[in-house]
Tab-separated table of C-alpha atoms in Angstrom:
chain	number	residue	atom	x	y	z
A	20	UNK	CA	97.022	2.712	195.620
A	21	UNK	CA	99.383	3.444	192.172
A	22	UNK	CA	98.177	2.053	188.837
A	23	UNK	CA	100.448	-0.558	187.024
A	24	UNK	CA	102.145	0.475	184.239
A	25	UNK	CA	100.028	-0.779	180.583
A	26	UNK	CA	102.326	-4.422	179.649
A	27	UNK	CA	103.806	-3.440	176.782
A	28	UNK	CA	102.278	-5.152	173.400
A	29	UNK	CA	103.394	-5.965	169.977
A	30	UNK	CA	104.188	-3.197	167.399
A	31	UNK	CA	102.430	-3.231	164.202
A	32	UNK	CA	103.923	-4.258	161.149
A	33	UNK	CA	105.725	-1.168	158.448
A	34	UNK	CA	107.849	-0.617	156.523
A	35	UNK	CA	109.867	0.773	159.372
A	36	UNK	CA	110.135	-3.238	160.873
A	37	UNK	CA	111.426	-4.594	157.922
A	38	UNK	CA	114.062	-2.089	157.016
A	39	UNK	CA	114.911	-2.313	160.296
A	40	UNK	CA	115.816	-6.027	159.459
A	41	UNK	CA	117.627	-5.342	156.202
A	42	UNK	CA	119.847	-2.925	158.553
A	43	UNK	CA	121.151	-5.700	160.440
A	44	UNK	CA	121.335	-7.390	157.512
A	45	UNK	CA	123.401	-5.100	155.565
A	46	UNK	CA	125.809	-4.948	159.133
A	47	UNK	CA	126.109	-8.638	158.905
A	48	UNK	CA	127.223	-8.108	155.498
A	49	UNK	CA	129.859	-5.416	156.216
A	50	UNK	CA	130.957	-8.066	159.459
A	51	UNK	CA	131.147	-11.212	157.413
A	52	UNK	CA	133.251	-9.094	154.401
A	53	UNK	CA	135.418	-7.444	157.005
A	54	UNK	CA	136.304	-10.874	158.471
A	55	UNK	CA	136.948	-12.869	155.516
A	56	UNK	CA	138.941	-10.770	153.492
A	57	UNK	CA	141.170	-9.786	157.209
A	58	UNK	CA	141.143	-13.419	157.811
A	59	UNK	CA	142.379	-14.074	154.033
A	60	UNK	CA	145.349	-12.029	154.479
A	61	UNK	CA	146.361	-12.996	157.565
A	62	UNK	CA	146.504	-16.738	155.898
A	63	UNK	CA	148.633	-15.453	153.602
A	64	UNK	CA	145.676	-16.125	151.127
A	65	UNK	CA	145.800	-12.387	150.150
A	66	UNK	CA	147.834	-9.205	149.677
A	67	UNK	CA	151.705	-8.988	149.785
A	68	UNK	CA	153.915	-10.702	152.536
A	69	UNK	CA	156.710	-8.817	154.305
A	70	UNK	CA	157.806	-7.530	157.986
A	71	UNK	CA	157.021	-4.639	159.799
A	72	UNK	CA	160.395	-3.529	161.685
A	73	UNK	CA	158.848	-1.654	164.598
A	74	UNK	CA	160.188	1.688	165.021
A	75	UNK	CA	157.090	2.537	168.012
A	76	UNK	CA	154.704	2.227	169.754
A	77	UNK	CA	151.703	4.722	170.780
A	78	UNK	CA	148.060	4.568	172.461
A	79	UNK	CA	144.952	5.926	170.549
A	80	UNK	CA	142.454	6.627	172.214
A	81	UNK	CA	138.566	5.383	171.998
A	82	UNK	CA	135.899	6.757	172.945
A	83	UNK	CA	134.857	7.941	176.462
A	84	UNK	CA	133.604	4.240	176.813
A	85	UNK	CA	137.402	2.466	175.689
A	86	UNK	CA	140.409	2.515	176.634
A	87	UNK	CA	141.853	2.833	173.501
A	88	UNK	CA	144.394	0.673	171.076
A	89	UNK	CA	147.630	-0.033	171.465
A	90	UNK	CA	148.984	0.974	167.525
A	91	UNK	CA	153.049	-0.142	166.202
A	92	UNK	CA	154.282	1.564	163.635
A	93	UNK	CA	157.576	1.327	161.610
A	94	UNK	CA	158.692	0.154	157.777
A	95	UNK	CA	157.287	-2.503	156.031
A	96	UNK	CA	159.272	-4.607	153.086
A	97	UNK	CA	158.031	-7.189	151.722
A	98	UNK	CA	159.856	-10.399	150.748
A	99	UNK	CA	160.641	-9.670	146.993
A	100	UNK	CA	161.237	-6.414	147.991
A	101	UNK	CA	159.540	-4.293	145.528
A	102	UNK	CA	157.430	-2.575	148.435
A	103	UNK	CA	158.757	-0.494	151.046
A	104	UNK	CA	156.681	1.478	153.154
A	105	UNK	CA	158.392	4.020	155.852
A	106	UNK	CA	155.074	4.162	157.778
A	107	UNK	CA	153.249	1.354	158.327
A	108	UNK	CA	151.354	-0.220	161.719
A	109	UNK	CA	150.161	-2.222	162.701
A	110	UNK	CA	147.208	-2.590	165.861
A	111	UNK	CA	149.178	-5.154	168.274
A	112	UNK	CA	151.906	-4.236	171.334
A	113	UNK	CA	155.048	-5.482	170.827
A	114	UNK	CA	158.399	-4.362	171.562
A	115	UNK	CA	159.937	-1.769	169.342
A	116	UNK	CA	162.823	-3.003	167.495
A	117	UNK	CA	160.650	-6.216	166.493
A	118	UNK	CA	160.432	-7.869	163.630
A	119	UNK	CA	156.531	-8.570	162.420
A	120	UNK	CA	155.475	-11.415	159.615
A	121	UNK	CA	152.352	-9.184	158.124
A	122	UNK	CA	150.669	-9.306	154.952
A	123	UNK	CA	149.673	-5.850	153.361
A	124	UNK	CA	145.664	-6.221	152.305
A	125	UNK	CA	144.779	-2.798	150.433
A	126	UNK	CA	146.315	0.345	152.782
A	127	UNK	CA	146.625	-1.354	155.634
A	128	UNK	CA	148.836	-4.622	157.552
A	129	UNK	CA	147.275	-7.367	158.928
A	130	UNK	CA	150.048	-9.760	161.350
A	131	UNK	CA	149.866	-13.287	159.874
A	132	UNK	CA	149.494	-16.654	161.497
A	133	UNK	CA	146.798	-19.260	162.002
A	134	UNK	CA	146.128	-17.441	164.750
A	135	UNK	CA	145.260	-13.936	163.614
A	136	UNK	CA	143.396	-16.057	160.994
A	137	UNK	CA	141.123	-17.202	163.271
A	138	UNK	CA	140.551	-14.532	165.430
A	139	UNK	CA	139.542	-12.684	162.225
A	140	UNK	CA	137.027	-16.159	161.322
A	141	UNK	CA	135.597	-15.400	165.551
A	142	UNK	CA	134.619	-11.904	163.546
A	143	UNK	CA	132.743	-13.663	160.833
A	144	UNK	CA	130.820	-15.900	163.206
A	145	UNK	CA	129.809	-12.644	165.416
A	146	UNK	CA	127.790	-11.215	162.153
A	147	UNK	CA	125.826	-14.029	162.489
A	148	UNK	CA	124.418	-13.370	165.202
A	149	UNK	CA	123.843	-10.093	164.077
A	150	UNK	CA	122.307	-11.036	160.797
A	151	UNK	CA	119.452	-13.430	163.660
A	152	UNK	CA	118.701	-10.709	165.751
A	153	UNK	CA	117.376	-8.724	162.700
A	154	UNK	CA	115.685	-11.672	161.137
A	155	UNK	CA	112.760	-11.499	163.618
A	156	UNK	CA	112.727	-7.844	162.429
A	157	UNK	CA	112.616	-8.550	158.687
A	158	UNK	CA	110.069	-11.621	159.544
A	159	UNK	CA	107.307	-9.623	160.977
A	160	UNK	CA	108.114	-6.002	159.999
A	161	UNK	CA	107.890	-4.761	163.604
A	162	UNK	CA	110.340	-1.854	164.976
A	163	UNK	CA	110.354	-2.695	168.418
A	164	UNK	CA	110.121	0.656	170.550
A	165	UNK	CA	112.052	-0.598	173.847
A	166	UNK	CA	113.736	-3.699	174.842
A	167	UNK	CA	110.833	-5.665	175.758
A	168	UNK	CA	108.935	-5.413	172.920
A	169	UNK	CA	111.995	-6.429	170.958
A	170	UNK	CA	111.777	-9.777	173.714
A	171	UNK	CA	107.733	-10.150	172.280
A	172	UNK	CA	109.050	-9.866	168.230
A	173	UNK	CA	111.452	-13.012	168.528
A	174	UNK	CA	109.333	-15.079	171.071
A	175	UNK	CA	106.462	-14.536	168.048
A	176	UNK	CA	108.492	-15.730	165.754
A	177	UNK	CA	110.267	-18.683	167.841
A	178	UNK	CA	107.681	-21.496	166.914
A	179	UNK	CA	107.612	-20.635	162.948
A	180	UNK	CA	110.014	-22.230	160.816
A	181	UNK	CA	112.107	-18.940	160.283
A	182	UNK	CA	112.560	-19.494	164.578
A	183	UNK	CA	113.740	-23.017	163.759
A	184	UNK	CA	116.448	-21.370	161.638
A	185	UNK	CA	117.069	-18.397	163.679
A	186	UNK	CA	118.013	-20.299	166.961
A	187	UNK	CA	120.858	-22.812	164.079
A	188	UNK	CA	122.598	-19.629	163.037
A	189	UNK	CA	122.774	-18.553	166.788
A	190	UNK	CA	124.779	-21.659	167.794
A	191	UNK	CA	126.870	-22.079	164.870
A	192	UNK	CA	127.671	-18.228	164.946
A	193	UNK	CA	128.737	-19.037	168.979
A	194	UNK	CA	130.066	-22.396	168.469
A	195	UNK	CA	131.810	-21.097	165.337
A	196	UNK	CA	133.576	-18.083	167.820
A	197	UNK	CA	133.961	-20.559	170.534
A	198	UNK	CA	135.840	-22.845	168.396
A	199	UNK	CA	137.914	-20.143	166.694
A	200	UNK	CA	138.529	-17.981	170.075
A	201	UNK	CA	139.960	-21.198	172.161
A	202	UNK	CA	142.647	-22.160	169.155
A	203	UNK	CA	143.766	-18.845	169.069
A	204	UNK	CA	145.684	-18.938	172.191
A	205	UNK	CA	147.696	-22.151	171.726
A	206	UNK	CA	149.189	-21.071	167.977
A	207	UNK	CA	151.761	-18.449	169.464
A	208	UNK	CA	150.336	-15.061	167.788
């Protein structure tokens, strides 16, 4: 008669668990920043507006777990004519010869329009999920060793005030992401 494996138990609180929670906070802050910065560019609030005339497109291979993505390159010309970049590129699949409205953001280009801004805002809301995931570890100081312990740690805080805040962050994240992604197909982007 085989013995049942021991039931998983909660890990002991420590600095490693808190550091794990802080790591998720830092990742969330980076996601927030990328989302808001690119949304502001896509909305035309910051950056240099212009047109990218597409010369050619290619597929940049991803990792073994992703197919890669299409990149189109060509010439960027700002609306005022002061900035010309012969080596501009965007992550998009558009036919060669197309003129794409873009915003120059630092060293890269972002397509403009309401739909594009909504997609980047959706990324901002997804950062909330990352933040919510890490909250349980930061608050309890528990570092999970497996998926069962992740669930146990999350249940441990579910009745506490931080658990309630976490639930609202998750709900806000899912609602915000869904609304943003629902708006994108209707914008012509």
